[in-house]
Short mmCIF file of the N, C-alpha and C atoms (twelve columns), coordinates in Angstrom:
data_MODEL
# 
_entry.id   MODEL 
# 
loop_
_atom_site.group_PDB 
_atom_site.id 
_atom_site.type_symbol 
_atom_site.label_atom_id 
_atom_site.label_alt_id 
_atom_site.label_comp_id 
_atom_site.label_asym_id 
_atom_site.label_seq_id 
_atom_site.Cartn_x 
_atom_site.Cartn_y 
_atom_site.Cartn_z 
_atom_site.pdbx_PDB_model_num 
ATOM 1   N N  . UNK A 1  -11.245 5.087   8.556   1 
ATOM 2   C CA . UNK A 1  -9.870  6.200   7.517   1 
ATOM 3   C C  . UNK A 1  -10.345 5.547   6.065   1 
ATOM 4   N N  . UNK A 2  -10.894 6.416   5.360   1 
ATOM 5   C CA . UNK A 2  -11.213 6.121   3.683   1 
ATOM 6   C C  . UNK A 2  -9.915  5.785   3.157   1 
ATOM 7   N N  . UNK A 3  -10.011 4.920   2.579   1 
ATOM 8   C CA . UNK A 3  -8.447  4.447   2.299   1 
ATOM 9   C C  . UNK A 3  -8.662  4.911   0.599   1 
ATOM 10  N N  . UNK A 4  -9.577  4.921   -0.334  1 
ATOM 11  C CA . UNK A 4  -9.734  5.357   -1.714  1 
ATOM 12  C C  . UNK A 4  -8.716  7.338   -1.480  1 
ATOM 13  N N  . UNK A 5  -9.233  8.014   -0.681  1 
ATOM 14  C CA . UNK A 5  -8.924  9.444   -0.670  1 
ATOM 15  C C  . UNK A 5  -7.931  9.656   0.206   1 
ATOM 16  N N  . UNK A 6  -7.246  8.672   0.571   1 
ATOM 17  C CA . UNK A 6  -5.636  9.007   1.189   1 
ATOM 18  C C  . UNK A 6  -4.269  9.455   0.699   1 
ATOM 19  N N  . UNK A 7  -4.585  10.670  0.282   1 
ATOM 20  C CA . UNK A 7  -3.321  10.816  -0.646  1 
ATOM 21  C C  . UNK A 7  -1.808  10.119  -0.039  1 
ATOM 22  N N  . UNK A 8  -0.652  9.576   -0.546  1 
ATOM 23  C CA . UNK A 8  -0.422  9.522   0.515   1 
ATOM 24  C C  . UNK A 8  1.118   10.037  -0.160  1 
ATOM 25  N N  . UNK A 9  2.105   9.980   1.345   1 
ATOM 26  C CA . UNK A 9  3.554   11.083  0.928   1 
ATOM 27  C C  . UNK A 9  4.287   10.297  1.579   1 
ATOM 28  N N  . UNK A 10 5.374   11.297  1.489   1 
ATOM 29  C CA . UNK A 10 6.501   10.399  2.288   1 
ATOM 30  C C  . UNK A 10 6.328   10.380  3.391   1 
ATOM 31  N N  . UNK A 11 5.610   11.451  4.405   1 
ATOM 32  C CA . UNK A 11 5.736   11.638  6.091   1 
ATOM 33  C C  . UNK A 11 4.782   10.148  6.469   1 
ATOM 34  N N  . UNK A 12 4.245   10.115  5.300   1 
ATOM 35  C CA . UNK A 12 2.529   8.730   5.612   1 
ATOM 36  C C  . UNK A 12 2.890   7.740   5.203   1 
ATOM 37  N N  . UNK A 13 3.796   7.462   4.766   1 
ATOM 38  C CA . UNK A 13 3.969   5.977   3.264   1 
ATOM 39  C C  . UNK A 13 4.096   5.265   4.456   1 
ATOM 40  N N  . UNK A 14 4.848   4.547   5.550   1 
ATOM 41  C CA . UNK A 14 5.333   3.749   6.531   1 
ATOM 42  C C  . UNK A 14 4.392   3.707   7.206   1 
ATOM 43  N N  . UNK A 15 2.986   4.728   7.651   1 
ATOM 44  C CA . UNK A 15 1.855   3.899   8.503   1 
ATOM 45  C C  . UNK A 15 0.888   3.906   7.612   1 
ATOM 46  N N  . UNK A 16 0.582   4.074   6.344   1 
ATOM 47  C CA . UNK A 16 0.059   3.587   5.424   1 
ATOM 48  C C  . UNK A 16 0.139   2.449   4.876   1 
ATOM 49  N N  . UNK A 17 2.063   2.048   4.399   1 
ATOM 50  C CA . UNK A 17 2.375   0.992   4.601   1 
ATOM 51  C C  . UNK A 17 2.020   -0.668  5.510   1 
ATOM 52  N N  . UNK A 18 1.883   -0.041  6.745   1 
ATOM 53  C CA . UNK A 18 1.487   -0.424  8.109   1 
ATOM 54  C C  . UNK A 18 0.153   -1.385  7.863   1 
ATOM 55  N N  . UNK A 19 -0.940  0.038   7.323   1 
ATOM 56  C CA . UNK A 19 -2.197  -0.283  7.167   1 
ATOM 57  C C  . UNK A 19 -2.708  -1.419  6.106   1 
ATOM 58  N N  . UNK A 20 -1.970  -0.608  4.977   1 
ATOM 59  C CA . UNK A 20 -2.129  -1.788  3.501   1 
ATOM 60  C C  . UNK A 20 -1.902  -3.904  4.512   1 
ATOM 61  N N  . UNK A 21 -0.554  -3.441  4.737   1 
ATOM 62  C CA . UNK A 21 -0.794  -5.115  5.175   1 
ATOM 63  C C  . UNK A 21 -1.253  -5.849  6.033   1 
ATOM 64  N N  . UNK A 22 -2.132  -5.032  6.973   1 
ATOM 65  C CA . UNK A 22 -2.598  -5.221  7.784   1 
ATOM 66  C C  . UNK A 22 -4.113  -5.759  7.735   1 
ATOM 67  N N  . UNK A 23 -4.736  -4.995  6.370   1 
ATOM 68  C CA . UNK A 23 -5.754  -4.970  5.500   1 
ATOM 69  C C  . UNK A 23 -5.893  -6.224  4.854   1 
ATOM 70  N N  . UNK A 24 -4.603  -6.724  4.367   1 
ATOM 71  C CA . UNK A 24 -4.363  -7.669  3.471   1 
ATOM 72  C C  . UNK A 24 -4.483  -9.108  4.113   1 
ATOM 73  N N  . UNK A 25 -3.647  -8.999  5.500   1 
ATOM 74  C CA . UNK A 25 -3.371  -9.950  6.304   1 
ATOM 75  C C  . UNK A 25 -5.294  -10.239 6.717   1 
ATOM 76  N N  . UNK A 26 -5.924  -9.502  7.039   1 
ATOM 77  C CA . UNK A 26 -6.886  -9.415  7.472   1 
ATOM 78  C C  . UNK A 26 -8.331  -10.375 6.332   1 
ATOM 79  N N  . UNK A 27 -7.710  -9.695  5.296   1 
ATOM 80  C CA . UNK A 27 -8.322  -10.350 4.437   1 
ATOM 81  C C  . UNK A 27 -8.101  -11.615 3.658   1 
ATOM 82  N N  . UNK A 28 -6.934  -11.994 3.598   1 
ATOM 83  C CA . UNK A 28 -6.901  -13.637 3.729   1 
ATOM 84  C C  . UNK A 28 -7.237  -13.988 4.608   1 
ATOM 85  N N  . UNK A 29 -7.406  -13.734 5.841   1 
ATOM 86  C CA . UNK A 29 -8.214  -14.431 6.917   1 
ATOM 87  C C  . UNK A 29 -9.622  -14.847 6.730   1 
ATOM 88  N N  . UNK A 30 -9.854  -13.812 6.157   1 
ATOM 89  C CA . UNK A 30 -11.524 -13.726 5.640   1 
ATOM 90  C C  . UNK A 30 -11.898 -14.744 4.676   1 
ATOM 91  N N  . UNK A 31 -10.591 -14.728 3.538   1 
ATOM 92  C CA . UNK A 31 -11.024 -15.772 2.231   1 
ATOM 93  C C  . UNK A 31 -11.043 -17.365 3.300   1 
ATOM 94  N N  . UNK A 32 -9.797  -17.135 3.915   1 
ATOM 95  C CA . UNK A 32 -9.508  -18.612 5.072   1 
ATOM 96  C C  . UNK A 32 -11.117 -19.161 5.839   1 
ATOM 97  N N  . UNK A 33 -11.455 -18.179 6.534   1 
ATOM 98  C CA . UNK A 33 -12.850 -18.806 7.041   1 
ATOM 99  C C  . UNK A 33 -14.036 -18.890 5.826   1 
ATOM 100 N N  . UNK A 34 -14.234 -18.246 4.594   1 
ATOM 101 C CA . UNK A 34 -14.538 -18.462 3.836   1 
ATOM 102 C C  . UNK A 34 -14.643 -19.908 3.422   1 
ATOM 103 N N  . UNK A 35 -13.153 -20.018 2.779   1 
ATOM 104 C CA . UNK A 35 -13.311 -21.912 2.258   1 
ATOM 105 C C  . UNK A 35 -13.722 -22.614 3.459   1 
ATOM 106 N N  . UNK A 36 -13.490 -22.802 4.722   1 
ATOM 107 C CA . UNK A 36 -13.341 -23.352 5.694   1 
ATOM 108 C C  . UNK A 36 -14.927 -23.799 5.902   1 
ATOM 109 N N  . UNK A 37 -15.947 -22.723 5.607   1 
ATOM 110 C CA . UNK A 37 -17.269 -22.657 5.884   1 
ATOM 111 C C  . UNK A 37 -18.854 -22.239 4.919   1 
ATOM 112 N N  . UNK A 38 -17.748 -22.702 3.904   1 
ATOM 113 C CA . UNK A 38 -17.865 -22.437 2.353   1 
ATOM 114 C C  . UNK A 38 -18.804 -21.583 1.758   1 
ATOM 115 N N  . UNK A 39 -18.446 -20.758 2.168   1 
ATOM 116 C CA . UNK A 39 -18.791 -19.214 1.576   1 
ATOM 117 C C  . UNK A 39 -18.546 -19.238 -0.008  1 
ATOM 118 N N  . UNK A 40 -19.019 -18.433 -0.207  1 
ATOM 119 C CA . UNK A 40 -19.298 -17.927 -1.753  1 
ATOM 120 C C  . UNK A 40 -17.814 -17.680 -2.437  1 
ATOM 121 N N  . UNK A 41 -17.694 -18.184 -3.874  1 
ATOM 122 C CA . UNK A 41 -16.105 -18.154 -4.571  1 
ATOM 123 C C  . UNK A 41 -16.242 -16.881 -4.920  1 
ATOM 124 N N  . UNK A 42 -17.435 -16.480 -5.289  1 
ATOM 125 C CA . UNK A 42 -17.465 -14.626 -5.547  1 
ATOM 126 C C  . UNK A 42 -17.409 -14.090 -4.519  1 
ATOM 127 N N  . UNK A 43 -17.622 -14.305 -2.942  1 
ATOM 128 C CA . UNK A 43 -17.090 -13.277 -2.230  1 
ATOM 129 C C  . UNK A 43 -15.141 -13.156 -1.600  1 
ATOM 130 N N  . UNK A 44 -14.805 -14.914 -1.978  1 
ATOM 131 C CA . UNK A 44 -13.467 -14.878 -2.433  1 
ATOM 132 C C  . UNK A 44 -12.736 -14.301 -2.705  1 
ATOM 133 N N  . UNK A 45 -13.300 -14.423 -4.406  1 
ATOM 134 C CA . UNK A 45 -12.852 -14.183 -5.467  1 
ATOM 135 C C  . UNK A 45 -12.651 -11.950 -5.425  1 
ATOM 136 N N  . UNK A 46 -13.398 -11.958 -5.400  1 
ATOM 137 C CA . UNK A 46 -13.500 -9.822  -4.029  1 
ATOM 138 C C  . UNK A 46 -12.645 -9.578  -3.277  1 
ATOM 139 N N  . UNK A 47 -12.294 -10.932 -2.576  1 
ATOM 140 C CA . UNK A 47 -11.220 -10.822 -0.917  1 
ATOM 141 C C  . UNK A 47 -10.208 -10.223 -2.343  1 
ATOM 142 N N  . UNK A 48 -10.316 -11.798 -3.201  1 
ATOM 143 C CA . UNK A 48 -8.576  -11.313 -3.141  1 
ATOM 144 C C  . UNK A 48 -8.124  -10.810 -4.762  1 
ATOM 145 N N  . UNK A 49 -9.409  -9.920  -5.133  1 
ATOM 146 C CA . UNK A 49 -8.794  -8.555  -6.111  1 
ATOM 147 C C  . UNK A 49 -8.153  -7.580  -5.327  1 
ATOM 148 N N  . UNK A 50 -9.433  -8.044  -4.219  1 
ATOM 149 C CA . UNK A 50 -9.202  -6.336  -3.249  1 
ATOM 150 C C  . UNK A 50 -7.042  -6.365  -2.942  1 
ATOM 151 N N  . UNK A 51 -7.488  -8.007  -3.211  1 
ATOM 152 C CA . UNK A 51 -5.402  -8.113  -1.864  1 
ATOM 153 C C  . UNK A 51 -4.938  -7.728  -3.130  1 
ATOM 154 N N  . UNK A 52 -4.904  -8.098  -4.887  1 
ATOM 155 C CA . UNK A 52 -3.942  -7.366  -5.884  1 
ATOM 156 C C  . UNK A 52 -4.359  -5.989  -5.569  1 
ATOM 157 N N  . UNK A 53 -5.232  -5.499  -5.570  1 
ATOM 158 C CA . UNK A 53 -4.978  -4.097  -5.840  1 
ATOM 159 C C  . UNK A 53 -3.814  -3.281  -5.154  1 
ATOM 160 N N  . UNK A 54 -3.902  -4.073  -3.339  1 
ATOM 161 C CA . UNK A 54 -3.713  -3.099  -2.419  1 
ATOM 162 C C  . UNK A 54 -2.172  -3.461  -2.533  1 
ATOM 163 N N  . UNK A 55 -1.923  -4.892  -3.070  1 
ATOM 164 C CA . UNK A 55 -0.429  -5.412  -3.402  1 
ATOM 165 C C  . UNK A 55 0.195   -3.691  -4.669  1 
ATOM 166 N N  . UNK A 56 -0.901  -3.904  -5.521  1 
ATOM 167 C CA . UNK A 56 -0.324  -2.824  -6.337  1 
ATOM 168 C C  . UNK A 56 -0.069  -1.571  -6.134  1 
ATOM 169 N N  . UNK A 57 -0.913  -1.080  -4.888  1 
ATOM 170 C CA . UNK A 57 -0.757  0.263   -5.159  1 
ATOM 171 C C  . UNK A 57 0.294   0.521   -3.161  1 
ATOM 172 N N  . UNK A 58 0.413   -0.506  -2.593  1 
ATOM 173 C CA . UNK A 58 2.239   -1.093  -2.180  1 
ATOM 174 C C  . UNK A 58 3.175   -1.045  -3.009  1 
ATOM 175 N N  . UNK A 59 3.598   -1.476  -3.553  1 
ATOM 176 C CA . UNK A 59 4.291   -1.615  -5.152  1 
ATOM 177 C C  . UNK A 59 4.474   0.111   -5.471  1 
ATOM 178 N N  . UNK A 60 3.675   0.832   -5.516  1 
ATOM 179 C CA . UNK A 60 3.654   1.977   -6.528  1 
ATOM 180 C C  . UNK A 60 3.960   2.690   -5.450  1 
ATOM 181 N N  . UNK A 61 3.530   2.963   -3.828  1 
ATOM 182 C CA . UNK A 61 3.932   3.726   -3.293  1 
ATOM 183 C C  . UNK A 61 5.528   3.523   -2.986  1 
ATOM 184 N N  . UNK A 62 5.691   2.273   -2.914  1 
ATOM 185 C CA . UNK A 62 6.796   1.753   -2.393  1 
ATOM 186 C C  . UNK A 62 7.903   2.690   -3.192  1 
ATOM 187 N N  . UNK A 63 7.708   2.286   -4.479  1 
ATOM 188 C CA . UNK A 63 8.270   2.811   -5.460  1 
ATOM 189 C C  . UNK A 63 8.483   4.643   -5.425  1 
ATOM 190 N N  . UNK A 64 7.283   5.708   -4.635  1 
ATOM 191 C CA . UNK A 64 7.232   6.965   -5.812  1 
ATOM 192 C C  . UNK A 64 7.428   7.568   -4.035  1 
ATOM 193 N N  . UNK A 65 6.995   6.827   -3.074  1 
ATOM 194 C CA . UNK A 65 7.531   7.591   -1.650  1 
ATOM 195 C C  . UNK A 65 8.471   6.996   -0.697  1 
ATOM 196 N N  . UNK A 66 9.039   5.590   -0.645  1 
ATOM 197 C CA . UNK A 66 9.728   4.676   0.396   1 
ATOM 198 C C  . UNK A 66 11.294  5.339   0.442   1 
ATOM 199 N N  . UNK A 67 11.705  4.436   1.217   1 
ATOM 200 C CA . UNK A 67 13.127  4.909   1.741   1 
ATOM 201 C C  . UNK A 67 13.818  5.398   0.102   1 
ATOM 202 N N  . UNK A 68 13.947  4.720   -0.665  1 
ATOM 203 C CA . UNK A 68 14.609  4.780   -1.949  1 
ATOM 204 C C  . UNK A 68 14.489  6.357   -2.094  1 
ATOM 205 N N  . UNK A 69 12.664  6.640   -2.434  1 
ATOM 206 C CA . UNK A 69 13.296  7.852   -3.334  1 
ATOM 207 C C  . UNK A 69 12.883  8.978   -1.893  1 
ATOM 208 N N  . UNK A 70 12.670  8.804   -0.637  1 
ATOM 209 C CA . UNK A 70 13.289  9.503   0.195   1 
ATOM 210 C C  . UNK A 70 14.718  9.998   0.634   1 
ATOM 211 N N  . UNK A 71 15.833  9.673   -0.136  1 
ATOM 212 C CA . UNK A 71 16.996  9.377   -0.110  1 
ATOM 213 C C  . UNK A 71 17.387  10.311  -1.180  1 
ATOM 214 N N  . UNK A 72 16.737  10.285  -2.171  1 
ATOM 215 C CA . UNK A 72 17.286  10.791  -2.875  1 
ATOM 216 C C  . UNK A 72 16.187  12.541  -3.298  1 
ATOM 217 N N  . UNK A 73 15.280  12.572  -2.775  1 
ATOM 218 C CA . UNK A 73 14.937  14.041  -2.199  1 
ATOM 219 C C  . UNK A 73 16.291  14.386  -0.933  1 
ATOM 220 N N  . UNK A 74 16.433  13.708  -0.163  1 
ATOM 221 C CA . UNK A 74 17.294  14.282  0.330   1 
ATOM 222 C C  . UNK A 74 19.003  14.369  -0.305  1 
ATOM 223 N N  . UNK A 75 19.177  13.908  -0.632  1 
ATOM 224 C CA . UNK A 75 20.254  14.590  -2.137  1 
ATOM 225 C C  . UNK A 75 19.961  15.184  -2.559  1 
ATOM 226 N N  . UNK A 76 19.483  15.393  -3.330  1 
ATOM 227 C CA . UNK A 76 18.503  16.181  -4.164  1 
ATOM 228 C C  . UNK A 76 18.691  17.809  -3.638  1 
ATOM 229 N N  . UNK A 77 18.373  17.596  -1.994  1 
ATOM 230 C CA . UNK A 77 18.362  18.656  -1.095  1 
ATOM 231 C C  . UNK A 77 19.500  19.347  -1.001  1 
ATOM 232 N N  . UNK A 78 19.939  18.401  -0.448  1 
ATOM 233 C CA . UNK A 78 21.078  18.601  0.025   1 
ATOM 234 C C  . UNK A 78 22.478  19.237  -0.987  1 
ATOM 235 N N  . UNK A 79 21.981  19.165  -1.745  1 
ATOM 236 C CA . UNK A 79 23.416  19.044  -3.227  1 
ATOM 237 C C  . UNK A 79 23.104  20.568  -3.907  1 
ATOM 238 N N  . UNK A 80 22.141  21.278  -3.780  1 
ATOM 239 C CA . UNK A 80 20.899  22.262  -4.528  1 
ATOM 240 C C  . UNK A 80 20.946  21.734  -6.044  1 
ATOM 241 N N  . UNK A 81 20.491  19.936  -6.252  1 
ATOM 242 C CA . UNK A 81 19.913  19.532  -8.089  1 
ATOM 243 C C  . UNK A 81 18.666  19.996  -8.276  1 
ATOM 244 N N  . UNK A 82 18.316  20.564  -9.484  1 
ATOM 245 C CA . UNK A 82 17.328  20.943  -9.958  1 
ATOM 246 C C  . UNK A 82 16.890  20.045  -11.114 1 
ATOM 247 N N  . UNK A 83 16.141  19.419  -11.147 1 
ATOM 248 C CA . UNK A 83 15.333  18.317  -11.940 1 
ATOM 249 C C  . UNK A 83 14.733  19.027  -13.208 1 
ATOM 250 N N  . UNK A 84 14.154  20.172  -12.974 1 
ATOM 251 C CA . UNK A 84 13.604  20.979  -13.807 1 
ATOM 252 C C  . UNK A 84 13.703  20.952  -15.300 1 
# 
């Protein structure tokens, strides 16, 4: 999947969250492997930056598509509230 172009919605939020968490786990394992085998600090730093970006994406997605937002949308729809 092309993660950079996948639009997160409330419908795919949970799958996206799982995918990002798995990606972070893989990157952490890669950093540990690189550290144990004397690989470049530059590569480990790139992996760490990628982890930070994914974590930021997850935080943003949770705020905009997570369960609290879903509950708000349900409440708004059930009560015919228009926020325009």
